[in-house]
Short mmCIF file of C-alpha atoms in Angstrom, two decimals:
data_model
loop_
_atom_site.label_atom_id
_atom_site.label_comp_id
_atom_site.label_asym_id
_atom_site.label_seq_id
_atom_site.Cartn_x
_atom_site.Cartn_y
_atom_site.Cartn_z
CA MET A 1 125.67 38.97 120.39
CA LYS A 2 122.51 39.97 118.68
CA SER A 3 122.41 39.98 114.85
CA LEU A 4 123.02 43.30 113.25
CA GLN A 5 119.87 44.55 111.14
CA LYS A 6 120.61 45.75 107.20
CA SER A 7 119.92 49.36 106.80
CA VAL A 8 118.74 50.69 103.05
CA CYS A 9 121.52 52.81 103.39
CA SER A 10 124.48 50.85 103.90
CA GLY A 11 125.81 48.78 106.58
CA VAL A 12 126.20 49.21 110.81
CA ILE A 13 129.46 49.58 112.67
CA PHE A 14 128.92 47.23 115.73
CA SER A 15 130.18 47.90 119.20
CA THR A 16 129.48 46.66 122.77
CA LEU A 17 128.51 49.51 123.75
CA PHE A 18 125.77 50.07 120.82
CA TYR A 19 124.91 50.06 117.39
CA LEU A 20 124.05 52.67 114.53
CA VAL A 21 123.50 52.69 110.76
CA LEU A 22 126.06 54.27 109.04
CA SER A 23 125.44 55.51 105.16
CA GLN A 24 127.93 55.88 102.81
CA ARG A 25 125.91 57.96 101.21
CA PRO A 26 123.57 59.66 104.28
CA CYS A 27 120.23 61.26 104.28
CA ASN A 28 120.42 64.71 104.25
CA LEU A 29 118.68 65.00 107.60
CA TYR A 30 120.46 61.98 109.34
CA CYS A 31 123.93 62.42 109.03
CA ASP A 32 127.35 64.29 109.36
CA GLU A 33 128.56 67.62 108.32
CA ASN A 34 130.98 65.50 105.79
CA PRO A 35 128.98 63.35 104.00
CA SER A 36 131.68 62.02 101.79
CA SER A 37 132.56 60.30 105.64
CA PRO A 38 130.52 58.71 107.08
CA MET A 39 129.68 59.12 110.49
CA SER A 40 131.79 57.66 113.44
CA PHE A 41 130.04 55.67 116.20
CA GLY A 42 130.99 52.65 118.64
CA GLY A 43 133.57 52.28 120.77
CA THR A 44 136.17 49.95 120.82
CA THR A 45 136.48 46.22 121.33
CA ASN A 46 139.52 43.56 122.48
CA LYS A 47 139.81 41.61 119.04
CA GLY A 48 139.58 37.93 119.07
CA SER A 49 141.30 35.08 117.72
CA THR A 50 141.10 34.53 114.15
CA GLY A 51 138.99 31.47 113.69
CA ALA A 52 139.54 28.92 110.93
CA PRO A 53 138.62 29.64 107.32
CA GLY A 54 135.24 28.33 106.34
CA LYS A 55 134.97 26.88 102.56
CA ARG A 56 134.65 28.90 99.92
CA GLY A 57 131.34 29.19 98.17
CA GLY A 58 131.02 29.09 94.23
CA LYS A 59 131.00 32.19 92.37
CA GLY A 60 127.49 34.21 91.77
CA ASP A 61 126.38 35.23 88.90
CA VAL A 62 126.77 39.03 87.90
CA GLY A 63 123.76 41.46 88.61
CA GLN A 64 122.80 43.53 85.89
CA LYS A 65 124.42 46.64 85.92
CA GLY A 66 122.42 49.66 87.58
CA ALA A 67 121.76 52.96 86.26
CA LYS A 68 124.39 55.83 87.90
CA GLY A 69 122.96 57.97 91.08
CA ASP A 70 122.83 61.25 91.91
CA ILE A 71 125.59 61.48 94.26
CA SER A 72 124.15 64.30 96.24
CA GLU A 73 120.45 62.12 96.99
CA CYS A 74 120.58 59.47 99.63
CA GLN A 75 118.74 56.26 97.99
CA CYS A 76 116.31 56.30 101.33
CA SER A 77 113.48 58.95 102.65
CA VAL A 78 114.73 60.61 105.79
CA GLU A 79 111.34 58.70 107.18
CA GLU A 80 113.42 55.04 105.99
CA ASN A 81 117.13 56.45 107.19
CA PHE A 82 115.52 57.11 110.89
CA GLU A 83 113.07 54.19 111.22
CA ARG A 84 116.30 51.90 110.28
CA ARG A 85 118.41 54.12 113.19
CA ILE A 86 115.87 53.36 115.50
CA GLN A 87 115.72 49.22 114.69
CA ALA A 88 119.46 49.08 114.67
CA LEU A 89 120.44 50.84 117.91
CA GLU A 90 119.92 47.30 119.57
CA ILE A 91 121.55 47.34 122.87
CA ASP A 92 121.84 44.44 125.30
CA SER A 93 120.71 45.15 128.55
CA ASP A 94 123.50 44.08 129.97
CA ASN A 95 125.56 46.60 128.75
CA ARG A 96 123.13 49.20 129.62
CA ARG A 97 125.01 51.00 131.72
CA ASN A 98 127.80 51.42 129.42
CA ILE A 99 125.33 53.13 126.89
CA PRO A 100 126.56 56.79 126.60
CA THR A 101 124.60 59.78 128.22
CA SER A 102 126.16 62.75 126.32
CA CYS A 103 127.89 63.60 123.41
CA LYS A 104 130.44 64.16 125.56
CA GLN A 105 130.92 60.26 126.92
CA ILE A 106 130.86 59.53 123.47
CA GLN A 107 133.52 61.91 122.32
CA GLN A 108 135.57 60.23 125.10
CA LEU A 109 134.87 56.76 124.39
CA THR A 110 135.10 56.71 120.86
CA ASN A 111 137.13 59.66 119.85
CA SER A 112 134.36 60.53 117.08
CA TYR A 113 135.01 63.92 115.79
CA ASN A 114 132.17 64.16 112.96
CA ASN A 115 129.35 66.57 113.49
CA GLY A 116 125.41 64.73 113.48
CA ILE A 117 123.12 62.50 114.81
CA TYR A 118 123.89 60.50 117.65
CA TYR A 119 122.13 58.09 120.53
CA ILE A 120 122.06 58.45 123.91
CA GLN A 121 120.47 57.77 126.74
CA ASP A 122 118.74 59.49 129.62
CA SER A 123 118.39 58.89 133.72
CA ASN A 124 115.54 56.21 133.15
CA GLY A 125 117.35 54.56 130.38
CA MET A 126 115.23 55.93 126.95
CA LYS A 127 117.21 56.12 124.39
CA TYR A 128 117.00 58.99 122.45
CA PRO A 129 118.72 60.82 118.80
CA VAL A 130 120.44 64.38 119.64
CA TYR A 131 122.79 66.26 117.36
CA CYS A 132 126.34 66.91 118.54
CA ASP A 133 129.23 69.03 117.96
CA MET A 134 132.82 66.97 117.93
CA ALA A 135 134.95 69.94 116.75
CA ILE A 136 134.59 73.12 119.20
CA ASP A 137 137.22 72.87 122.06
CA GLY A 138 137.47 69.02 121.66
CA GLY A 139 133.96 68.26 120.84
CA GLY A 140 131.63 66.80 122.99
CA TRP A 141 128.68 69.56 122.95
CA THR A 142 124.95 68.28 123.17
CA LEU A 143 122.48 70.21 121.35
CA VAL A 144 119.17 70.50 123.93
CA ALA A 145 117.03 72.81 123.03
CA SER A 146 116.32 74.93 120.05
CA ILE A 147 113.84 78.66 120.46
CA HIS A 148 112.77 79.61 117.00
CA GLU A 149 110.59 82.59 116.72
CA ASN A 150 107.12 82.26 114.41
CA ASN A 151 106.76 84.76 111.08
CA ILE A 152 105.45 87.67 112.94
CA ARG A 153 104.43 89.21 109.91
CA SER A 154 101.86 85.45 109.08
CA THR A 155 101.36 84.32 112.19
CA GLY A 156 101.44 87.32 114.63
CA ARG A 157 102.73 87.00 118.14
CA CYS A 158 101.21 84.62 121.21
CA SER A 159 101.22 81.50 118.82
CA PRO A 160 100.70 78.09 119.69
CA GLY A 161 104.16 78.05 118.10
CA ASP A 162 105.70 80.10 120.63
CA ARG A 163 106.36 77.18 123.34
CA TRP A 164 109.75 79.50 125.25
CA SER A 165 107.33 82.28 125.90
CA SER A 166 103.52 82.96 126.72
CA GLU A 167 101.20 81.41 124.05
CA HIS A 168 98.00 82.82 125.01
CA GLY A 169 97.41 85.83 123.04
CA PRO A 170 96.11 88.93 125.83
CA GLU A 171 96.15 87.37 128.62
CA LYS A 172 97.72 88.97 131.08
CA GLY A 173 100.16 87.06 133.15
CA ALA A 174 100.07 84.09 130.67
CA GLN A 175 103.06 81.65 131.03
CA VAL A 176 102.78 78.58 129.85
CA GLY A 177 105.13 78.69 127.10
CA ALA A 178 107.22 80.78 129.30
CA GLU A 179 106.89 77.62 132.12
CA ASN A 180 108.54 75.12 129.37
CA TRP A 181 112.21 77.02 130.47
CA MET A 182 111.23 74.95 134.43
CA ASN A 183 109.82 71.98 133.34
CA TYR A 184 109.61 68.53 132.17
CA ASN A 185 108.02 69.33 129.06
CA THR A 186 109.80 67.79 125.52
CA PHE A 187 108.37 68.78 122.09
CA GLY A 188 110.22 69.27 118.54
CA ASP A 189 112.53 67.44 116.49
CA VAL A 190 116.53 67.56 116.38
CA ALA A 191 116.08 66.89 112.52
CA SER A 192 114.09 70.37 112.10
CA ALA A 193 115.45 72.33 114.85
CA THR A 194 115.88 75.28 112.62
CA SER A 195 111.98 75.78 111.89
CA ASP A 196 110.23 74.58 115.11
CA ASP A 197 110.82 74.44 118.84
CA TYR A 198 112.98 72.00 119.71
CA LYS A 199 113.55 70.74 123.41
CA SER A 200 114.75 67.60 124.32
CA GLN A 201 115.52 65.47 127.60
CA ALA A 202 118.68 66.48 127.92
CA TYR A 203 118.07 69.71 129.20
CA PHE A 204 116.45 68.98 132.16
CA ASP A 205 118.64 65.49 132.01
CA LEU A 206 122.12 66.13 131.79
CA GLN A 207 124.60 67.12 134.24
CA ALA A 208 126.73 70.14 132.68
CA ARG A 209 129.02 72.98 133.03
CA ASP A 210 129.14 75.07 130.31
CA VAL A 211 126.52 76.28 127.50
CA MET A 212 126.35 77.08 123.89
CA ILE A 213 124.89 79.24 121.95
CA TRP A 214 124.95 79.33 118.11
CA GLN A 215 122.48 81.47 116.13
CA VAL A 216 121.44 79.76 112.68
CA PRO A 217 119.78 80.58 110.11
CA ASN A 218 115.68 79.28 109.91
CA ASP A 219 115.45 76.39 107.95
CA THR A 220 118.94 75.58 107.85
CA PRO A 221 118.94 71.65 107.21
CA LEU A 222 120.58 69.65 110.12
CA ALA A 223 124.01 68.62 107.81
CA ASN A 224 124.18 72.26 107.21
CA TYR A 225 123.77 73.35 111.18
CA SER A 226 127.41 74.29 112.61
CA SER A 227 128.41 75.57 108.62
CA ALA A 228 125.90 77.93 108.47
CA SER A 229 125.39 79.67 111.61
CA TYR A 230 127.24 83.23 111.62
CA LEU A 231 127.64 83.22 115.43
CA GLN A 232 128.89 80.43 117.96
CA TYR A 233 130.11 81.64 121.08
CA ARG A 234 129.96 79.31 124.87
CA THR A 235 130.79 79.80 128.36
CA THR A 236 134.25 78.31 129.95
CA ASN A 237 134.09 78.63 133.67
CA GLY A 238 132.11 75.87 134.38
CA PHE A 239 129.23 78.48 135.32
CA LEU A 240 126.13 76.05 136.19
CA ARG A 241 127.88 73.74 138.32
CA GLN A 242 126.57 76.43 141.13
CA TYR A 243 122.72 76.06 140.02
CA GLY A 244 122.12 72.63 139.55
CA GLY A 245 123.76 71.36 136.02
CA ASN A 246 121.32 72.33 133.54
CA LEU A 247 119.15 75.13 132.86
CA TYR A 248 116.04 73.48 133.81
CA ARG A 249 117.89 73.80 137.68
CA LEU A 250 118.99 77.25 137.18
CA TYR A 251 115.56 78.69 135.86
CA LYS A 252 113.15 76.09 138.95
CA ASP A 253 115.83 76.70 141.81
CA HIS A 254 117.58 79.99 141.38
CA PHE A 255 115.89 82.25 138.44
CA PRO A 256 112.42 81.71 137.86
CA ILE A 257 110.68 83.22 135.09
CA LYS A 258 107.80 85.06 136.54
CA SER A 259 105.79 87.99 135.86
CA GLY A 260 105.53 91.16 138.76
CA VAL A 261 107.21 89.35 140.72
CA TYR A 262 111.27 90.73 140.32
CA SER A 263 112.29 94.49 140.12
CA ARG A 264 115.57 95.42 138.13
CA PRO A 265 118.27 95.50 137.67
CA ALA A 266 118.11 93.88 141.73
CA ASP A 267 116.67 90.76 140.44
CA ASN A 268 118.63 89.85 137.37
CA GLY A 269 120.24 86.68 137.01
CA PRO A 270 124.07 85.63 136.11
CA ALA A 271 125.74 87.26 133.49
CA ILE A 272 128.32 84.68 132.40
CA PRO A 273 131.27 86.02 129.86
CA VAL A 274 131.39 84.17 126.32
CA THR A 275 134.55 82.90 124.11
CA PHE A 276 133.45 83.58 120.77
CA ASP A 277 134.49 80.49 118.19
CA LYS A 278 132.16 81.77 114.98
CA GLY A 279 131.68 85.20 114.80
CA ASN A 280 132.81 87.90 117.56
CA ALA A 281 130.85 90.87 119.90
CA ASN A 282 130.63 93.57 117.07
CA GLU A 283 128.61 91.21 115.37
CA VAL A 284 125.82 90.23 117.79
CA VAL A 285 125.94 94.17 118.40
CA ARG A 286 125.63 94.90 114.74
CA HIS A 287 122.02 92.90 114.09
CA LEU A 288 120.27 94.43 117.35
CA GLY A 289 118.52 97.98 116.61
CA PRO A 290 120.72 101.22 117.51
CA ASN A 291 118.47 102.09 120.15
CA ILE A 292 119.39 99.27 122.39
CA ARG A 293 123.31 99.26 121.32
CA ASN A 294 124.18 101.59 124.76
CA GLY A 295 121.95 99.62 127.23
CA ILE A 296 123.81 96.49 126.38
CA GLU A 297 127.14 94.73 126.65
CA PRO A 298 127.97 92.28 124.33
CA GLY A 299 130.01 88.98 125.06
CA TYR A 300 127.86 88.00 128.04
CA ILE A 301 125.15 85.43 128.08
CA GLN A 302 122.77 86.61 130.93
CA PHE A 303 120.31 84.48 132.66
CA ARG A 304 116.60 85.55 133.44
CA THR A 305 116.49 89.97 133.12
CA ILE A 306 113.66 92.01 134.47
CA ASN A 307 112.68 94.71 132.20
CA HIS A 308 110.72 97.85 133.14
CA GLU A 309 107.75 96.58 132.68
CA ARG A 310 108.77 94.13 135.44
CA SER A 311 108.40 90.92 132.72
CA ALA A 312 111.15 88.31 132.96
CA TYR A 313 112.91 86.80 130.14
CA ALA A 314 114.98 83.74 130.34
CA LEU A 315 117.70 84.80 128.62
CA CYS A 316 120.02 87.30 126.53
CA PRO A 317 122.37 85.53 124.14
CA GLY A 318 125.53 87.26 123.49
CA THR A 319 124.54 90.35 125.75
CA ARG A 320 124.11 91.49 129.42
CA THR A 321 122.46 94.07 130.38
CA VAL A 322 124.20 97.55 131.36
CA SER A 323 121.41 100.16 131.83
CA GLN A 324 117.99 100.96 130.73
CA GLY A 325 115.43 98.34 130.92
CA ASN A 326 114.12 97.57 127.75
CA ASN A 327 115.47 93.85 127.64
CA GLU A 328 113.03 92.90 125.36
CA HIS A 329 114.71 93.75 122.31
CA HIS A 330 117.67 91.71 123.20
CA CYS A 331 116.28 89.07 125.29
CA ILE A 332 114.06 85.55 124.64
CA GLY A 333 111.41 83.66 126.36
CA SER A 334 108.93 86.21 127.94
CA THR A 335 105.90 85.99 130.83
CA ALA A 336 105.38 88.95 128.70
CA ASP A 337 103.31 90.16 131.64
CA ASN A 338 103.06 93.87 130.26
CA VAL A 339 100.88 91.84 127.48
CA ASP A 340 100.90 93.64 124.29
CA VAL A 341 100.75 92.51 120.74
CA ARG A 342 104.66 94.48 120.47
CA TYR A 343 106.26 92.23 123.61
CA CYS A 344 104.77 88.66 123.11
CA GLY A 345 106.68 86.25 121.35
CA ASP A 346 110.29 83.75 121.63
CA PHE A 347 111.36 86.50 120.62
CA ALA A 348 109.60 89.05 122.73
CA GLY A 349 109.94 92.86 121.92
CA PHE A 350 112.85 92.15 119.33
CA SER A 351 110.54 93.75 116.62
CA TYR A 352 107.50 95.51 116.98
CA ASP A 353 107.37 98.12 114.33
CA GLN A 354 109.45 98.51 111.88
CA TYR A 355 110.00 94.59 111.07
CA GLY A 356 113.66 93.44 110.57
CA THR A 357 114.75 96.67 108.70
CA GLY A 358 116.95 97.12 112.36
CA ASN A 359 116.21 100.75 112.70
CA THR A 360 115.16 102.41 116.17
CA TRP A 361 114.19 99.34 118.67
CA ASN A 362 114.05 96.96 115.66
CA SER A 363 116.37 93.68 114.97
CA ASP A 364 117.58 93.37 111.15
CA MET A 365 116.06 90.62 109.35
CA THR A 366 119.09 88.13 109.81
CA LEU A 367 118.35 87.72 113.62
CA LEU A 368 114.61 87.72 113.37
CA LYS A 369 114.77 84.84 110.52
CA SER A 370 117.24 83.20 113.14
CA THR A 371 117.10 80.36 115.35
CA PHE A 372 119.21 80.14 118.72
CA PHE A 373 120.15 76.22 120.01
CA LEU A 374 121.30 75.65 123.61
CA PHE A 375 123.88 73.01 123.66
CA TYR A 376 125.29 71.45 127.24
CA ARG A 377 128.83 70.39 128.19
#
């Protein structure tokens, strides 16, 4: 077996499956959610027989006592910590078939119950980091994407940061961003998923049954993703199996997001009921403008819905459309076919006249300054 590389933060846990650097005092961006108990990552191995004891070496000199550190900080930078983790991920090519391909498989192999960064491999054998939730409903949820709306006030709509919606300004039919719901593009970083859009290989590579959504305040550090989220809800009926096993296949093969092609409500996609693990249906509604509340029903995730202007919206988090056609006020990811500064952006028309007030059609500031996390299991 290969020798383990020493980490700046701490040692390495080894298994026949993989290696991962673990820190006794994890860096803020690469740790589990309980810094006092380092993240466990590794399978079990059969213990061999104990060898003969070696000759004991002489006692070394006592080193100079160092200054007491601040227990709230890590002794290595985020970049150093991440680099050590990459270096420590030494995979024996003979065991490549044993490397996990999802957080669910990690949970099953290791009985790990710590949230945080883990490594998996895609179908091409490439290793990459993912965030795993190992607590909800037995754990094993893989974060595959985040949808983060830019600051509408400072950057305007249709900015380059709107990767899940039209991003070329007032061009009718511009769909470069919306295409990311149904292509192989990847972008962003799992450690900064609350401050920019994020899409990993897992979005199109994993085979899953269900989807989970978290609503997390913008700029929340990785260590607090779960604790800071104010809504967590998930599907439980295994609906993804009939749509190809992930959202990439659902959109590409069944419910493409295109402008001016479909009509409401005949061409709306499936609305799947959810179970809440944090928050409830009333809180979903509370963050939406009052004018939209009579047209939606909370307690669902709806996929592809069409508004009056025949714009297609990819995802309605926590709700489904039951009347009206003002889906831009509660759905995300848009082709914005009716291109208008009011309706263009990852969050489309969540707020366009009374920014963040929660009045009329406007969402409150909590929702506008949140990021939507998409998990698979």
